[in-house]
Coordinates of C-alpha atoms in Angstrom, one line a residue:
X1 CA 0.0 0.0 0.0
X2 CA 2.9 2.3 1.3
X3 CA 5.2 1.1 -2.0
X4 CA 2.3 2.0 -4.4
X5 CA 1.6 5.3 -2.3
X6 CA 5.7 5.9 -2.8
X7 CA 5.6 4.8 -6.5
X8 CA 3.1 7.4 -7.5
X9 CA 5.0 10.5 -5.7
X10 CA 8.2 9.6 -7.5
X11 CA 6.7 9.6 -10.7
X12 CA 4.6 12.8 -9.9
X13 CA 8.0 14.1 -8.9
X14 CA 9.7 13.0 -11.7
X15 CA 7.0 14.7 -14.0
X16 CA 7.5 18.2 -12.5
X17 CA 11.1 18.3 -12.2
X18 CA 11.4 17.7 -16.3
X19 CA 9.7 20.5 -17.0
X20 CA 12.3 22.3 -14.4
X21 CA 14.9 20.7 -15.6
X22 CA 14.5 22.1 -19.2
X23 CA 14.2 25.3 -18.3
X24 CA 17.3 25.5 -16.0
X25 CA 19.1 24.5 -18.8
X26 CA 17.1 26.8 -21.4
X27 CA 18.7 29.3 -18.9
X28 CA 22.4 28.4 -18.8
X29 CA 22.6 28.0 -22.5
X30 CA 21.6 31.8 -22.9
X31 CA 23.4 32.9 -20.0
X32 CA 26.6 31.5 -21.8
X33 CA 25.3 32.6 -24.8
X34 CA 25.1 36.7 -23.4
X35 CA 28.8 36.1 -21.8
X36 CA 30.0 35.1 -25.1
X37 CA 28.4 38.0 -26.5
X38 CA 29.2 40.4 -24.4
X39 CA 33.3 39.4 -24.2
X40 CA 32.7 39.3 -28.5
X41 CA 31.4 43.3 -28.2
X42 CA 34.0 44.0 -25.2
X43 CA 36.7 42.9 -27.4
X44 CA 35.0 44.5 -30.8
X45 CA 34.2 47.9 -29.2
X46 CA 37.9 47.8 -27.7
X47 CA 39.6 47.4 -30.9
X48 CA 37.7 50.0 -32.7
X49 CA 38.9 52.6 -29.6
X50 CA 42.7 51.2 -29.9
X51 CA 42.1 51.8 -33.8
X52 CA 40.9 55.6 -32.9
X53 CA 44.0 56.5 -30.6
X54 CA 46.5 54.9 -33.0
X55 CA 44.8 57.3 -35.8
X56 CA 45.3 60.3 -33.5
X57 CA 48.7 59.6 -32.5
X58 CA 49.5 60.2 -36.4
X59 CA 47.9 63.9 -35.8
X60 CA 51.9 65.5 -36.4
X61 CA 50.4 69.3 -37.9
X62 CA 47.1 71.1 -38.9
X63 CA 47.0 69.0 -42.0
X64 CA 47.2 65.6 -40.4
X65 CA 44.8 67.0 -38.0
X66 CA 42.2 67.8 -40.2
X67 CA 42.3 64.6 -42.1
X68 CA 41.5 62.8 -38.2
X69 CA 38.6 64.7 -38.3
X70 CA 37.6 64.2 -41.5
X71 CA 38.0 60.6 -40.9
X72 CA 36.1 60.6 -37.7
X73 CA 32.6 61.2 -39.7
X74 CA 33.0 57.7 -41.5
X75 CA 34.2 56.4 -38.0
X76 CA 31.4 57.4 -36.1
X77 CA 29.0 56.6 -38.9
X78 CA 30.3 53.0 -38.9
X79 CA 30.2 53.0 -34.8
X80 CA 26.8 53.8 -35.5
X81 CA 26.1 51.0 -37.8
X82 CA 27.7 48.6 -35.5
X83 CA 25.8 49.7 -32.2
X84 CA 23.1 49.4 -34.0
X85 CA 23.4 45.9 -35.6
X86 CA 24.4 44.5 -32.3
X87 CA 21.4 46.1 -30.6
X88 CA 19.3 44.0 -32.9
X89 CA 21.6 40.8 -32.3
X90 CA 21.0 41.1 -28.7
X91 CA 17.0 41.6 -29.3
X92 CA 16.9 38.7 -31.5
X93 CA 19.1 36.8 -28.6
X94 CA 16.7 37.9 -25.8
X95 CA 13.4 37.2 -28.1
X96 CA 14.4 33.6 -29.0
X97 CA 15.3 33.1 -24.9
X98 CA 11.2 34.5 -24.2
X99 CA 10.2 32.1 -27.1
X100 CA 11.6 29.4 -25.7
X101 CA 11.0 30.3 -21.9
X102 CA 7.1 30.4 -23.3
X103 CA 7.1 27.0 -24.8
X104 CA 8.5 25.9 -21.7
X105 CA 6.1 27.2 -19.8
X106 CA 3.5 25.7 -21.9
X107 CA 5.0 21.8 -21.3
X108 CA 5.3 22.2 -17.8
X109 CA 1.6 23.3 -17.4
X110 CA 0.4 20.5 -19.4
X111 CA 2.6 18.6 -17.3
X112 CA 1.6 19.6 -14.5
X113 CA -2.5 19.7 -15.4
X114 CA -1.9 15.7 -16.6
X115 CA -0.8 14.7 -13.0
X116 CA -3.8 13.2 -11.2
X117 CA -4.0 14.1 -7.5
X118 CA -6.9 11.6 -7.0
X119 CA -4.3 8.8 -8.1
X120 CA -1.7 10.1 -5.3
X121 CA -4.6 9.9 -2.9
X122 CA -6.2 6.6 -3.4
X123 CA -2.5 5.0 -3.0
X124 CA -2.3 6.7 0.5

């Protein structure tokens, strides 16, 4: 009576902590997948600023000088490009995380709603 009683809670058990299970994983995987991103526009955004004070260090007289900041229009106008295509990288990243949080969510309801409390009672 007891066994069958113990039976049933380890498969309820079992039932919810799949559902729990994906999702803690759903959550690692973009975790690791914003570090990686984020050390990729750390070391993208860093080169671009190395790139900057290497040009000015060539600034030597007024005619150098003004071709730095003639060049700084296309600079910032690619900076601007950049921010924002990675602005719509990172939306794309975070939507696809919420997509797959929802359908998550979805499984472990219908998990959850298919466990039968009567049959965890009736083995008590």
């Amino acid at each position: 009576m007891y066994n069958e009683f113990f039976n049933t809670s380890q498969e309820q058990l079992e039932k919810l902590a799949g559902p729990v299970r994906k999702f803690n994983n759903a959550t690692l995987d973009h975790a690791a997948k914003l570090v990686e991103y984020q050390i990729s526009m750390f070391r993208s955004y860093s080169e671009i600023t190395i790139e900057q004070l290497r040009a000015l260090q060539t600034v030597t007289d007024p005619k150098s000088l003004q071709a730095y900041v003639n060049a700084q229009a296309e600079a910032t106008k690619s900076l601007s490009e950049k921010v924002a295509k990675d602005t719509n990288e990172l939306v794309e990243l975070q939507r696809g995380y919420a997509e797959e949080v929802q359908k998550l969510s979805e499984e472990g309801l219908a998990t959850v709603t298919s466990i039968d409390p009567a049959k965890t009672r009736k083995s008590a």
